Coordinates of C-alpha atoms in Angstrom, one line a residue:
Chain A
M1 CA -35.9 -13.4 27.7
V2 CA -34.3 -15.4 24.9
T3 CA -33.1 -13.4 22.0
P4 CA -34.3 -15.1 18.8
I5 CA -31.6 -16.4 16.6
A6 CA -31.2 -14.2 13.5
A7 CA -31.4 -16.0 10.2
R8 CA -28.5 -15.5 7.9
D9 CA -30.8 -14.3 5.2
D10 CA -32.1 -11.6 7.5
V11 CA -28.6 -10.4 8.1
L12 CA -27.9 -10.4 4.3
R13 CA -31.1 -8.5 3.6
I14 CA -30.1 -5.8 6.1
L15 CA -26.6 -5.6 4.6
D16 CA -28.2 -5.0 1.2
G17 CA -29.2 -1.6 2.6
V18 CA -25.8 -0.6 3.8
M19 CA -24.3 1.7 1.1
D20 CA -20.6 2.4 0.6
P21 CA -19.9 5.8 2.0
E22 CA -17.7 6.9 -0.9
V23 CA -19.7 5.2 -3.7
P24 CA -23.2 5.5 -2.3
V25 CA -24.9 3.9 -5.3
L26 CA -23.6 0.5 -4.3
S27 CA -24.2 -1.6 -1.2
V28 CA -21.3 -3.2 0.6
R29 CA -22.5 -6.5 -0.7
E30 CA -22.5 -5.3 -4.3
L31 CA -19.0 -4.1 -3.9
G32 CA -17.9 -7.5 -2.6
I33 CA -16.8 -6.0 0.7
V34 CA -19.0 -8.5 2.7
R35 CA -17.4 -11.9 2.2
D36 CA -19.5 -14.0 4.6
V37 CA -22.0 -13.9 7.4
I38 CA -21.7 -16.5 10.1
V39 CA -24.5 -17.1 12.7
D40 CA -23.3 -19.6 15.4
D41 CA -25.5 -21.9 17.4
A42 CA -25.8 -19.3 20.2
G43 CA -27.0 -16.7 17.7
A44 CA -23.8 -14.6 17.6
V45 CA -23.5 -12.9 14.2
T46 CA -20.1 -12.4 12.6
V47 CA -19.8 -10.4 9.4
V48 CA -16.6 -11.1 7.5
V49 CA -15.4 -8.2 5.4
T50 CA -12.5 -7.4 3.2
P51 CA -11.2 -3.9 2.3
T52 CA -11.3 -2.8 -1.3
Y53 CA -8.0 -0.9 -1.0
S54 CA -5.8 -1.5 2.0
G55 CA -5.5 2.2 2.9
C56 CA -9.2 2.9 2.2
P57 CA -10.2 5.4 5.0
A58 CA -13.9 4.4 4.6
I59 CA -13.4 0.9 5.9
R60 CA -13.9 1.9 9.6
V61 CA -17.1 3.8 8.7
I62 CA -18.3 0.8 6.7
E63 CA -17.8 -1.4 9.7
E64 CA -19.6 0.9 12.0
D65 CA -22.4 1.3 9.5
I66 CA -22.8 -2.5 9.3
V67 CA -23.0 -2.9 13.0
A68 CA -25.5 0.1 13.3
A69 CA -27.7 -1.3 10.5
L70 CA -27.8 -4.7 12.1
T71 CA -28.5 -3.2 15.5
N72 CA -31.4 -1.1 14.1
G73 CA -32.7 -4.3 12.4
G74 CA -32.9 -6.0 15.7
I75 CA -29.6 -7.9 15.5
P76 CA -27.3 -6.3 18.2
N77 CA -23.7 -7.2 19.1
A78 CA -22.7 -8.2 15.6
R79 CA -19.0 -8.7 15.3
I80 CA -16.8 -7.8 12.3
R81 CA -13.9 -9.9 11.2
T82 CA -11.5 -8.7 8.5
T83 CA -9.9 -11.0 6.0
Y84 CA -7.3 -10.3 3.3
A85 CA -7.6 -13.5 1.4
P86 CA -8.8 -13.9 -1.3
A87 CA -7.7 -10.3 -2.1
W88 CA -10.5 -8.0 -3.2
T89 CA -10.9 -7.6 -6.9
S90 CA -13.1 -5.2 -8.9
D91 CA -14.1 -8.3 -10.9
W92 CA -16.5 -9.2 -8.0
I93 CA -18.8 -6.2 -8.9
P94 CA -21.8 -7.8 -10.6
A95 CA -23.3 -6.6 -13.9
E96 CA -26.3 -4.8 -12.4
A97 CA -24.0 -2.9 -10.0
R98 CA -21.9 -1.8 -13.0
E99 CA -24.9 -0.3 -14.5
K100 CA -25.6 1.6 -11.3
L101 CA -22.1 3.0 -11.4
R102 CA -22.5 4.1 -15.0
A103 CA -25.8 5.8 -14.2
A104 CA -23.9 7.7 -11.4
G105 CA -21.4 9.0 -13.9
I106 CA -18.7 6.5 -12.9
A107 CA -17.3 4.2 -15.7
P108 CA -17.3 0.6 -14.4
P109 CA -14.0 -1.2 -13.9
E110 CA -12.4 -3.0 -16.8
S111 CA -11.4 -6.6 -16.1
A112 CA -8.6 -6.8 -13.5
E113 CA -5.2 -7.0 -15.2
S114 CA -2.8 -9.9 -14.9
G115 CA 0.2 -10.8 -16.8
A116 CA 3.5 -8.8 -16.7
L117 CA 4.3 -7.3 -13.4
V118 CA 5.3 -4.0 -14.9
Q119 CA 3.2 -2.5 -17.7
L120 CA 4.4 1.1 -18.1
V121 CA 2.2 1.9 -21.0
R122 CA -1.1 0.3 -20.3
E123 CA -2.7 -1.6 -23.1
R124 CA -6.3 -0.8 -22.7
A125 CA -9.3 -0.2 -24.8
A126 CA -10.5 3.5 -24.5
V127 CA -12.9 3.8 -21.6
E128 CA -16.5 4.6 -22.5
C129 CA -17.8 7.9 -21.3
P130 CA -20.6 7.2 -18.8
W131 CA -22.4 10.4 -19.9
C132 CA -22.4 10.2 -23.7
G133 CA -21.2 6.8 -24.5
S134 CA -18.2 8.0 -26.6
R135 CA -14.9 6.2 -26.5
D136 CA -13.0 9.3 -27.4
T137 CA -11.8 9.7 -23.8
E138 CA -8.6 9.9 -21.9
V139 CA -7.5 8.9 -18.5
R140 CA -6.2 12.1 -17.0
S141 CA -4.8 10.5 -13.8
E142 CA -4.9 7.0 -12.5
F143 CA -5.5 8.4 -9.1
G144 CA -8.7 10.2 -8.3
S145 CA -11.0 11.4 -5.5
T146 CA -10.9 8.1 -3.7
A147 CA -8.5 5.2 -3.7
C148 CA -10.8 3.2 -6.0
K149 CA -11.2 5.7 -8.8
S150 CA -9.2 7.3 -11.7
L151 CA -9.9 10.7 -13.3
C152 CA -11.0 10.8 -16.9
V153 CA -12.2 13.3 -19.4
C154 CA -14.4 12.8 -22.5
R155 CA -13.2 14.7 -25.6
A156 CA -16.7 14.3 -27.2
C157 CA -18.9 15.8 -24.6
L158 CA -16.1 17.5 -22.7
Q159 CA -17.3 16.2 -19.4
P160 CA -15.0 14.9 -16.8
F161 CA -15.9 11.5 -15.2
E162 CA -14.5 8.9 -12.9
L163 CA -13.4 5.4 -13.7
F164 CA -13.6 2.7 -11.1
K165 CA -10.0 1.3 -11.0
S166 CA -9.5 -2.4 -11.8
I167 CA -7.4 -4.4 -9.4
Chain K
M1 CA 18.7 -21.7 46.9
S2 CA 17.7 -23.6 43.9
E3 CA 20.2 -24.7 41.3
A4 CA 18.5 -22.7 38.5
S5 CA 19.0 -19.3 40.1
V6 CA 22.7 -19.3 39.6
V7 CA 22.5 -20.2 35.9
P8 CA 22.2 -17.1 33.9
A9 CA 19.1 -17.1 31.8
P10 CA 19.9 -17.7 28.1
P11 CA 19.5 -14.5 26.0
S12 CA 16.0 -14.5 24.7
R13 CA 15.9 -15.6 21.2
P14 CA 15.1 -12.7 18.9
N15 CA 11.7 -13.0 17.3
V16 CA 12.8 -13.2 13.7
L17 CA 9.3 -13.0 12.1
F18 CA 8.5 -9.9 14.2
E19 CA 11.8 -8.3 13.1
Y20 CA 11.0 -9.1 9.5
L21 CA 7.5 -7.7 9.6
L22 CA 8.9 -4.5 11.1
R23 CA 11.1 -4.1 8.1
C24 CA 8.2 -4.5 5.8
G25 CA 5.9 -2.3 7.8
D26 CA 8.5 0.5 8.5
D27 CA 9.6 0.8 4.8
R28 CA 6.1 1.6 3.8
L29 CA 5.2 3.7 6.9
V30 CA 8.2 5.9 6.4
L31 CA 7.9 6.3 2.7
G32 CA 4.2 6.8 3.0
H33 CA 4.8 9.6 5.5
R34 CA 7.4 11.2 3.2
L35 CA 5.0 11.2 0.3
S36 CA 2.2 12.8 2.5
E37 CA 4.5 15.7 2.9
W38 CA 3.7 16.7 -0.7
C39 CA 0.0 17.0 0.1
G40 CA -1.0 20.5 -0.9
H41 CA 2.4 21.1 -2.5
G42 CA 2.2 18.9 -5.7
P43 CA 3.2 20.5 -9.0
I44 CA -0.3 20.1 -10.4
L45 CA -3.6 19.1 -8.8
E46 CA -3.7 15.7 -10.3
E47 CA -0.2 14.9 -9.0
D48 CA -1.0 16.2 -5.6
I49 CA -4.0 13.8 -5.5
A50 CA -1.8 10.9 -6.9
L51 CA 0.9 11.3 -4.3
A52 CA -1.6 11.4 -1.5
N53 CA -3.3 8.3 -2.9
I54 CA 0.0 6.4 -3.1
S55 CA 0.9 7.6 0.4
L56 CA -2.5 6.2 1.6
D57 CA -1.9 2.8 -0.1
L58 CA 1.5 2.6 1.5
L59 CA 0.1 3.5 4.9
G60 CA -2.5 0.7 4.4
H61 CA 0.2 -1.8 3.6
S62 CA 2.2 -0.7 6.6
T63 CA -0.9 -1.1 8.8
M64 CA -1.3 -4.7 7.7
F65 CA 2.3 -5.6 8.2
L66 CA 2.6 -3.8 11.6
R67 CA -0.7 -5.2 12.9
L68 CA 0.6 -8.7 12.1
A69 CA 4.0 -7.8 13.7
G70 CA 2.2 -6.8 16.9
E71 CA 0.3 -10.1 16.9
V72 CA 3.4 -12.1 16.3
E73 CA 5.3 -10.2 19.1
G74 CA 2.5 -11.0 21.5
K75 CA 3.1 -8.1 23.9
G76 CA -0.1 -6.3 23.2
R77 CA 1.3 -3.6 20.8
D78 CA -0.9 -2.8 17.9
E79 CA 0.0 -1.0 14.7
D80 CA -0.4 2.4 16.2
A81 CA 1.8 1.6 19.2
L82 CA 4.5 0.4 16.9
A83 CA 4.2 3.4 14.6
Y84 CA 4.0 6.2 17.3
F85 CA 5.8 4.9 20.3
R86 CA 9.1 3.5 19.0
E87 CA 12.3 5.5 18.8
A88 CA 14.3 6.0 15.6
V89 CA 16.8 3.2 16.6
E90 CA 13.9 0.8 16.9
F91 CA 12.8 1.5 13.3
R92 CA 13.8 -1.2 10.8
N93 CA 13.2 0.7 7.5
C94 CA 15.9 0.9 4.8
Q95 CA 17.6 4.3 4.8
M96 CA 16.5 5.2 1.2
V97 CA 12.9 5.7 2.3
E98 CA 13.8 8.1 5.1
L99 CA 15.7 10.7 3.1
P100 CA 14.0 14.1 2.9
V101 CA 11.7 14.5 -0.1
G102 CA 14.0 16.8 -2.0
D103 CA 12.7 18.1 -5.3
F104 CA 10.0 16.4 -7.3
G105 CA 12.7 14.6 -9.4
F106 CA 14.2 13.2 -6.3
T107 CA 10.8 12.2 -4.8
M108 CA 9.8 10.4 -8.0
T109 CA 13.2 8.7 -8.6
R110 CA 13.2 7.3 -5.1
Q111 CA 9.6 6.3 -5.6
F112 CA 10.4 4.5 -8.8
L113 CA 13.4 2.6 -7.3
F114 CA 11.2 1.6 -4.3
D115 CA 8.1 0.7 -6.4
A116 CA 10.3 -1.7 -8.5
Y117 CA 11.6 -3.3 -5.3
D118 CA 8.1 -3.4 -3.9
I119 CA 6.6 -5.3 -6.7
V120 CA 9.4 -7.9 -7.0
L121 CA 9.3 -8.4 -3.2
L122 CA 5.5 -8.6 -2.9
D123 CA 5.3 -10.9 -5.8
A124 CA 7.8 -13.3 -4.1
L125 CA 6.1 -12.9 -0.7
S126 CA 2.7 -13.8 -2.1
S127 CA 3.9 -17.4 -2.2
S128 CA 5.2 -17.3 1.4
T129 CA 4.5 -20.4 3.5
H130 CA 3.1 -18.0 6.1
A131 CA -0.5 -17.7 5.0
E132 CA -1.2 -14.2 6.5
L133 CA 2.0 -12.7 5.1
A134 CA 1.1 -14.2 1.7
A135 CA -2.4 -12.7 1.9
I136 CA -1.0 -9.3 2.7
A137 CA 1.5 -9.4 -0.1
T138 CA -1.1 -10.6 -2.6
K139 CA -3.4 -7.7 -1.7
A140 CA -0.6 -5.0 -1.6
L141 CA 0.8 -6.2 -5.0
K142 CA -2.4 -5.2 -6.8
E143 CA -2.1 -1.7 -5.6
A144 CA 1.7 -1.5 -6.1
R145 CA 1.2 -2.2 -9.8
Y146 CA -0.5 1.2 -10.1
H147 CA 2.4 2.8 -8.2
I148 CA 5.1 1.6 -10.5
R149 CA 3.1 2.6 -13.6
H150 CA 2.8 6.1 -12.2
S151 CA 6.4 6.5 -11.0
G152 CA 7.7 4.8 -14.2
E153 CA 5.8 7.1 -16.4
W154 CA 7.3 10.1 -14.6
M155 CA 10.8 8.7 -15.0
L156 CA 10.2 8.7 -18.8
K157 CA 8.7 12.2 -18.7
L158 CA 11.4 13.7 -16.4
G159 CA 14.4 11.9 -17.8
D160 CA 13.5 12.4 -21.4
G161 CA 11.9 15.8 -20.8
T162 CA 13.6 19.2 -20.6
E163 CA 17.3 19.7 -20.0
E164 CA 16.4 20.8 -16.4
S165 CA 14.2 17.8 -15.6
H166 CA 16.8 15.5 -17.0
R167 CA 19.6 17.1 -15.0
R168 CA 17.7 16.9 -11.7
T169 CA 16.5 13.3 -12.3
Q170 CA 20.0 12.1 -13.2
R171 CA 21.3 13.9 -10.1
A172 CA 18.7 12.1 -7.9
L173 CA 19.6 8.7 -9.5
D174 CA 23.3 9.4 -8.8
E175 CA 22.6 10.3 -5.2
L176 CA 20.1 7.4 -4.5
W177 CA 22.1 4.6 -6.1
R178 CA 24.3 4.0 -3.1
F179 CA 21.3 3.3 -1.0
T180 CA 20.1 0.5 -3.2
P181 CA 22.4 -2.4 -2.0
E182 CA 20.6 -2.3 1.4
L183 CA 17.4 -3.4 -0.3
F184 CA 19.0 -6.7 -1.4
T185 CA 21.4 -7.5 1.4
A186 CA 20.4 -10.6 3.4
D187 CA 21.3 -10.9 7.0
A188 CA 20.7 -13.8 9.5
I189 CA 17.0 -13.0 9.8
D190 CA 16.4 -13.0 6.0
M191 CA 18.3 -16.2 5.6
E192 CA 16.5 -18.0 8.5
L193 CA 13.1 -17.0 7.1
H194 CA 14.1 -17.8 3.5
A195 CA 15.1 -21.3 4.7
A196 CA 11.7 -21.7 6.3
G197 CA 10.0 -20.6 3.1
V198 CA 8.5 -17.5 4.8
A199 CA 10.6 -14.9 2.9
P200 CA 12.3 -14.8 -0.4
D201 CA 16.0 -15.1 -1.2
L202 CA 16.7 -11.4 -1.1
P203 CA 19.9 -11.1 -3.2
A204 CA 18.2 -13.3 -5.8
L205 CA 15.6 -10.6 -6.3
R206 CA 18.1 -8.0 -7.4
P207 CA 18.4 -9.0 -11.1
A208 CA 14.6 -8.7 -11.6
W209 CA 14.6 -5.3 -10.0
E210 CA 17.7 -4.2 -11.9
S211 CA 16.2 -5.2 -15.2
I212 CA 13.1 -3.1 -14.5
V213 CA 15.2 -0.1 -13.4
R214 CA 17.6 -0.4 -16.4
D215 CA 14.9 -0.7 -18.9
V216 CA 13.1 2.4 -17.7
A217 CA 16.4 4.3 -17.2
D218 CA 17.5 3.5 -20.8
R219 CA 14.2 4.7 -22.2
A220 CA 14.3 7.8 -20.0
T221 CA 17.9 8.6 -21.4
L222 CA 19.2 8.3 -17.8
T223 CA 22.5 6.7 -17.0
I224 CA 22.7 4.1 -14.1
P225 CA 25.8 5.2 -12.1
H226 CA 28.9 3.2 -13.1
A227 CA 30.5 3.3 -9.7
A228 CA 29.9 0.0 -7.9
P229 CA 27.6 0.7 -5.1
R230 CA 29.2 0.6 -1.7
A231 CA 28.7 -2.7 0.1
A232 CA 25.9 -2.3 2.6
S233 CA 27.5 -2.0 6.0
T234 CA 26.3 -4.1 8.9
R235 CA 25.1 -0.9 10.4
D236 CA 22.2 -0.3 8.1
G237 CA 18.6 0.7 8.6
R238 CA 17.6 -3.0 9.1
S239 CA 19.6 -3.0 12.3
G240 CA 18.4 0.4 13.5
A241 CA 21.1 2.6 12.1
H242 CA 19.6 5.6 10.4
T243 CA 20.4 8.9 8.8
E244 CA 19.8 12.1 10.8
A245 CA 16.6 12.6 8.7
L246 CA 14.6 9.9 10.3
G247 CA 14.6 11.4 13.8
H248 CA 13.3 14.7 12.5
M249 CA 10.6 13.0 10.5
L250 CA 9.5 10.9 13.4
A251 CA 9.4 13.9 15.7
E252 CA 6.8 15.4 13.4
M253 CA 4.9 12.1 12.7
Q254 CA 4.7 11.1 16.4
I255 CA 4.2 14.3 18.3
V256 CA 0.4 14.3 18.3
A257 CA 0.1 10.7 19.5
R258 CA 2.8 11.2 22.1
S259 CA 1.4 14.5 23.4
H260 CA -2.1 13.0 23.8
P261 CA -1.6 9.3 24.4
G262 CA -4.8 7.4 24.1
A263 CA -6.7 10.3 22.7
S264 CA -9.5 9.4 20.4
W265 CA -11.5 11.5 17.9

């Protein structure tokens, strides 16, 4: 029996359904983790991924989830290849995905900084509270529940919220 | 008997890139492990989380460097084999990162001195002629910018804080200063890789590092020690000479992997 060669679009469609385990409102494609899908002449599928944060403990799970989803979708034996260049940036998260973050109570990332290597006091506009929209907020800690998020609190509605870090 | 058998084999040429990658990987592995010792012991919850996050980032950077080191070595060792199955004398980290965590002031002062080194080094390595090394550095630099903002802010708070926090932070700076020359001392490996465009001119990075450190120390009302730091001896961490602290740390870090080699969970 000849295994039919999967179309690249089929693979991409399946990957749209693979959610990030730590930010489950976004798919691995929306986050920009999936960089490429290669289907060779023999039908072998390679998914090229890049980690958001280099120490992100979810990356292994993400790779397993991708392989499992493709297997369930009739595309077994997909291979994962990791790339570090270009380095992942939160700027890759598209506008619709940013709205999904906000709806989940996570303020979307600001534009990734550049410029001076060391900025001790960060020049930033106040982050908008994803719950009430107020800008009377403060970053409580740059490091939060996962590698990709900071802890914030809104002084207007008194709710804590998370901010997707910008790198 | 063939002619060749009586000629002693030339000593195998050391793999300089492998050695260099071990230095990069081991600095971050050892410091990352030290930071992880704070997990559950941080002064406040947010700081506990922050230290664990920075630890995780450093372990991630270490993983990338050591994985590449294993590939470059070509003897089938992966990042776990290099982290868990080498002895202290085989580690190539600088001595500063292996010192015990001390108090919070010591931990943060060491972190700040390393973070400043980390960003100037990674910034330089991101234009390495070695594409994979450049990619790793470019990625790690993005995260390291968060680290120095964190440790730098703490230097200001602690140095320009209470009498007690100032005293402890100044004491940490005084104790750590003599470990800083090692960061910028180039040996034959650094020089060979610099000539090849793979690694930066290490001593030339020191002024940029020192200006970051002096700027923050001034604002934090801390005094950079006047005594000229001792010249780094040839027996430093880069050549496998370590303080007593590293062996104790490795014993704890490696025991599970060594007690159950090949275990998976």
